[in-house]
mmCIF file of C-alpha atoms in Angstrom:
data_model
loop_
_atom_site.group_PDB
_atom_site.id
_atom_site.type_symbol
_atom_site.label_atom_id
_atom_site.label_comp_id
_atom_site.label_asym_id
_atom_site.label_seq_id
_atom_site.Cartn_x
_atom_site.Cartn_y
_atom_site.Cartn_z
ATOM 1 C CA UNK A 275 -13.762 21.243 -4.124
ATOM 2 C CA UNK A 276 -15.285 19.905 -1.129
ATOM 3 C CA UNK A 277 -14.066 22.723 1.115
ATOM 4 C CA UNK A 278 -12.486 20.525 4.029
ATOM 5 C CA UNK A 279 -11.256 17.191 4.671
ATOM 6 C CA UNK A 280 -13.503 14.650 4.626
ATOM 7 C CA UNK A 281 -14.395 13.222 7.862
ATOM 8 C CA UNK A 282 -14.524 9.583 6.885
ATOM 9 C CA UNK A 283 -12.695 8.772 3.892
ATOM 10 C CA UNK A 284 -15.627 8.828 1.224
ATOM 11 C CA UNK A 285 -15.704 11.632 -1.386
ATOM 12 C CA UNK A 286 -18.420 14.390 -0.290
ATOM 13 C CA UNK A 287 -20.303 16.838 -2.835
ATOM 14 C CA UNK A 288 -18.206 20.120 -3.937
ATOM 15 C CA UNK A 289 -18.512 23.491 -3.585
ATOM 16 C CA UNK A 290 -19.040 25.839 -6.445
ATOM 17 C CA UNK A 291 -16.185 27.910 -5.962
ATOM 18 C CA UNK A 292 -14.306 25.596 -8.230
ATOM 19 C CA UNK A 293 -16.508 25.850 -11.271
ATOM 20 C CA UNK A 294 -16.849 30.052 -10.458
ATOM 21 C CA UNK A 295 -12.680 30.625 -10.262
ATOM 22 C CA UNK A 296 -12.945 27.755 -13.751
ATOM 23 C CA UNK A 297 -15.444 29.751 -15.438
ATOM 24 C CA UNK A 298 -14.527 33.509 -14.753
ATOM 25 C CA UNK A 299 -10.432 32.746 -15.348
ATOM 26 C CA UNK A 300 -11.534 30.374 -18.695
ATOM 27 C CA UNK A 301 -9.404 27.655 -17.730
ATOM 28 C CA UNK A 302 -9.916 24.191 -17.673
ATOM 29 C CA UNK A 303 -9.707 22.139 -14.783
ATOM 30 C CA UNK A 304 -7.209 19.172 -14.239
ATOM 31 C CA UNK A 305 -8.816 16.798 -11.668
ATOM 32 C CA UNK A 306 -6.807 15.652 -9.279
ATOM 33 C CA UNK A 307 -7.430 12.388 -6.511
ATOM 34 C CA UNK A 308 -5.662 12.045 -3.432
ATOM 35 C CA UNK A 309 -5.526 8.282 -2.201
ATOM 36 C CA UNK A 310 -4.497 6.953 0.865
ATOM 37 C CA UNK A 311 -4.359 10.875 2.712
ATOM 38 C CA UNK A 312 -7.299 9.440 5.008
ATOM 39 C CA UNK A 313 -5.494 6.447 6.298
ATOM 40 C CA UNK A 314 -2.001 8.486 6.685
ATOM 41 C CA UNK A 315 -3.674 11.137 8.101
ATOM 42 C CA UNK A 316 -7.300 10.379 9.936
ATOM 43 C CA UNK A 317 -8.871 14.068 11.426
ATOM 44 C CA UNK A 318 -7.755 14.665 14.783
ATOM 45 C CA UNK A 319 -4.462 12.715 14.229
ATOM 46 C CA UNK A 320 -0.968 15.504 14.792
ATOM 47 C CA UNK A 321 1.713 13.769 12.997
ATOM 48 C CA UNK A 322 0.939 11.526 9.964
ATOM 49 C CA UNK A 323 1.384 7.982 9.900
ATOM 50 C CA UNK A 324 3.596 5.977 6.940
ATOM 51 C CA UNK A 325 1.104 5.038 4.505
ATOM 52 C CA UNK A 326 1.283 5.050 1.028
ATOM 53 C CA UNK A 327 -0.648 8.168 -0.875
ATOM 54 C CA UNK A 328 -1.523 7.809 -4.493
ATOM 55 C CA UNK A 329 -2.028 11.097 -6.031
ATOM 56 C CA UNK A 330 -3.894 10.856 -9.524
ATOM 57 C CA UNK A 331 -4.531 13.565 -12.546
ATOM 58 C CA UNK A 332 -6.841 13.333 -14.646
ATOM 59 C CA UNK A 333 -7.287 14.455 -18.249
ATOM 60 C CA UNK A 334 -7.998 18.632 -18.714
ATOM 61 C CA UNK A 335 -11.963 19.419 -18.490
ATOM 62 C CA UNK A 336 -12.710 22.241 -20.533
ATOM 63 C CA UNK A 337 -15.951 24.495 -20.182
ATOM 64 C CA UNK A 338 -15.824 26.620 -22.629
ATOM 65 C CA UNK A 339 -19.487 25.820 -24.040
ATOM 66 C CA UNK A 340 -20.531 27.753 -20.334
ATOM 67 C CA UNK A 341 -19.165 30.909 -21.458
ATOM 68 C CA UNK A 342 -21.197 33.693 -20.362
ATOM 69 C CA UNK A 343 -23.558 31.595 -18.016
ATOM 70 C CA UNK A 344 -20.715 32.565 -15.200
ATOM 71 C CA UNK A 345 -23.127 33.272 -12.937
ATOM 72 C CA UNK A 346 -26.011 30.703 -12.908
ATOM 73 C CA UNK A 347 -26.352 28.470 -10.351
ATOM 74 C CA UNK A 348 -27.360 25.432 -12.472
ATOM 75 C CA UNK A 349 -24.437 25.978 -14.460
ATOM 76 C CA UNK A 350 -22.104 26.178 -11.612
ATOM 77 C CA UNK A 351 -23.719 22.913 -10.138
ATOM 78 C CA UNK A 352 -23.346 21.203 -13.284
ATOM 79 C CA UNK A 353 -19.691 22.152 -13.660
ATOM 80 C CA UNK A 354 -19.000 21.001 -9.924
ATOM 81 C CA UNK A 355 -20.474 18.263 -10.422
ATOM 82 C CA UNK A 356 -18.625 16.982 -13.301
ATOM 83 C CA UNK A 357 -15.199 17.892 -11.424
ATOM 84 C CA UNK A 358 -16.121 15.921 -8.507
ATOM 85 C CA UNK A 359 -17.378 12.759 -10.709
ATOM 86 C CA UNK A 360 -13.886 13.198 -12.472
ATOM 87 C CA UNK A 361 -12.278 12.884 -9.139
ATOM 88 C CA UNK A 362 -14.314 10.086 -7.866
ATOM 89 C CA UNK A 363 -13.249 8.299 -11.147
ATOM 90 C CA UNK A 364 -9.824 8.746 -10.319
ATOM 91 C CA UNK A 365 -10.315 7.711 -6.805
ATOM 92 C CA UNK A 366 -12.921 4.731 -6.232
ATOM 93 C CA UNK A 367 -13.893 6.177 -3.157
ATOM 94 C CA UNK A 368 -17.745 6.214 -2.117
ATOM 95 C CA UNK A 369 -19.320 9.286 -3.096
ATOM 96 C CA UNK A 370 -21.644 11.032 -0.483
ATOM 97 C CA UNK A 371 -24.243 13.703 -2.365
ATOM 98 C CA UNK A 372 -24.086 15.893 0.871
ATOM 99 C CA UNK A 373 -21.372 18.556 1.850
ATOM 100 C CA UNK A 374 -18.813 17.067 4.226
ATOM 101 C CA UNK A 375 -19.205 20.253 6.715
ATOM 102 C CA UNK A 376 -22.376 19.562 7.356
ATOM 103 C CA UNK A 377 -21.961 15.896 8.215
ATOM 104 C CA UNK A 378 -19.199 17.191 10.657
ATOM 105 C CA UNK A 379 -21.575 19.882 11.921
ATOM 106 C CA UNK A 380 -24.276 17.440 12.590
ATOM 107 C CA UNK A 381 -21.281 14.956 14.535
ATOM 108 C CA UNK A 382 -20.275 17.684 16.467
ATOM 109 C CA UNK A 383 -23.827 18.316 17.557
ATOM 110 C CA UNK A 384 -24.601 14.986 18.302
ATOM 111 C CA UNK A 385 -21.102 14.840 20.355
ATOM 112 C CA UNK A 386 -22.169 18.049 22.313
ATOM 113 C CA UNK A 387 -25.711 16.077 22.597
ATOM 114 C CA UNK A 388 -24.521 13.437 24.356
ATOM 115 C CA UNK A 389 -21.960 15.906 26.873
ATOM 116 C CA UNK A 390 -25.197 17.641 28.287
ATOM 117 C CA UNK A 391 -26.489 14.140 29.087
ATOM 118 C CA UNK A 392 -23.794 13.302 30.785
ATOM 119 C CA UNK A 393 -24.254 13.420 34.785
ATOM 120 C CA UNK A 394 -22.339 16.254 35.835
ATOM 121 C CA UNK A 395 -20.500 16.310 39.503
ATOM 122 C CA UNK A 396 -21.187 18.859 42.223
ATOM 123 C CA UNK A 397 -18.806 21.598 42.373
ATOM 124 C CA UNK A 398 -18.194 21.930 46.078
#
């Protein structure tokens, strides 16, 4: 549900998509935690290191009692949001209540911050 891999480890706030493809199919949604996929695999790292990984389920959540509020937004929230605190159950990690592409979009604009500072050499 988050959209992308978190860039730190910690569990970031989902995306709605989730609850919209839950709530328009009328399925329920089996949470599922992934432990350990940070340390085996950190972003920018090729090949994956030998780590342990943990993958959890969770018990079916069932939504149901949304039927026919498909298309609000606090509805869609509110299912996301109890996905995502079903998967940080599972998972212990730290929750952040932000998206994880912005945090990446604000690192890579502080990385391309600090570039232009950088003294640049002639070109001759």
């Amino acid at each position: 549900p988050e959209g992308t891999r978190s860039p730190d480890g910690r569990l970031y706030r989902g995306k709605v998509g989730v609850a919209v493809l839950a709530l328009e199919a009328r399925v329920p949604v089996i949470p599922c935690a992934m432990i350990g996929t940070f340390e085996a695999q950190p972003p920018g790292q090729v090949l994956p290191r030998v780590r342990p990984v943990v993958i959890r389920f969770g018990e079916p959540l069932e939504f149901s009692r949304y039927a026919g509020m498909e298309k609000e937004k606090a509805v869609l929230r509110a299912v996301t949001d109890e996905i995502m605190y079903a998967v940080l159950s599972l998972s212990g990690q730290e929750y952040v209540d932000r998206y994880a592409a912005d945090v990446k979009a604000e690192e890579s604009g502080q990385q391309a911050d600090r570039a232009r500072r950088l003294p640049r050499l002639p070109l001759s």
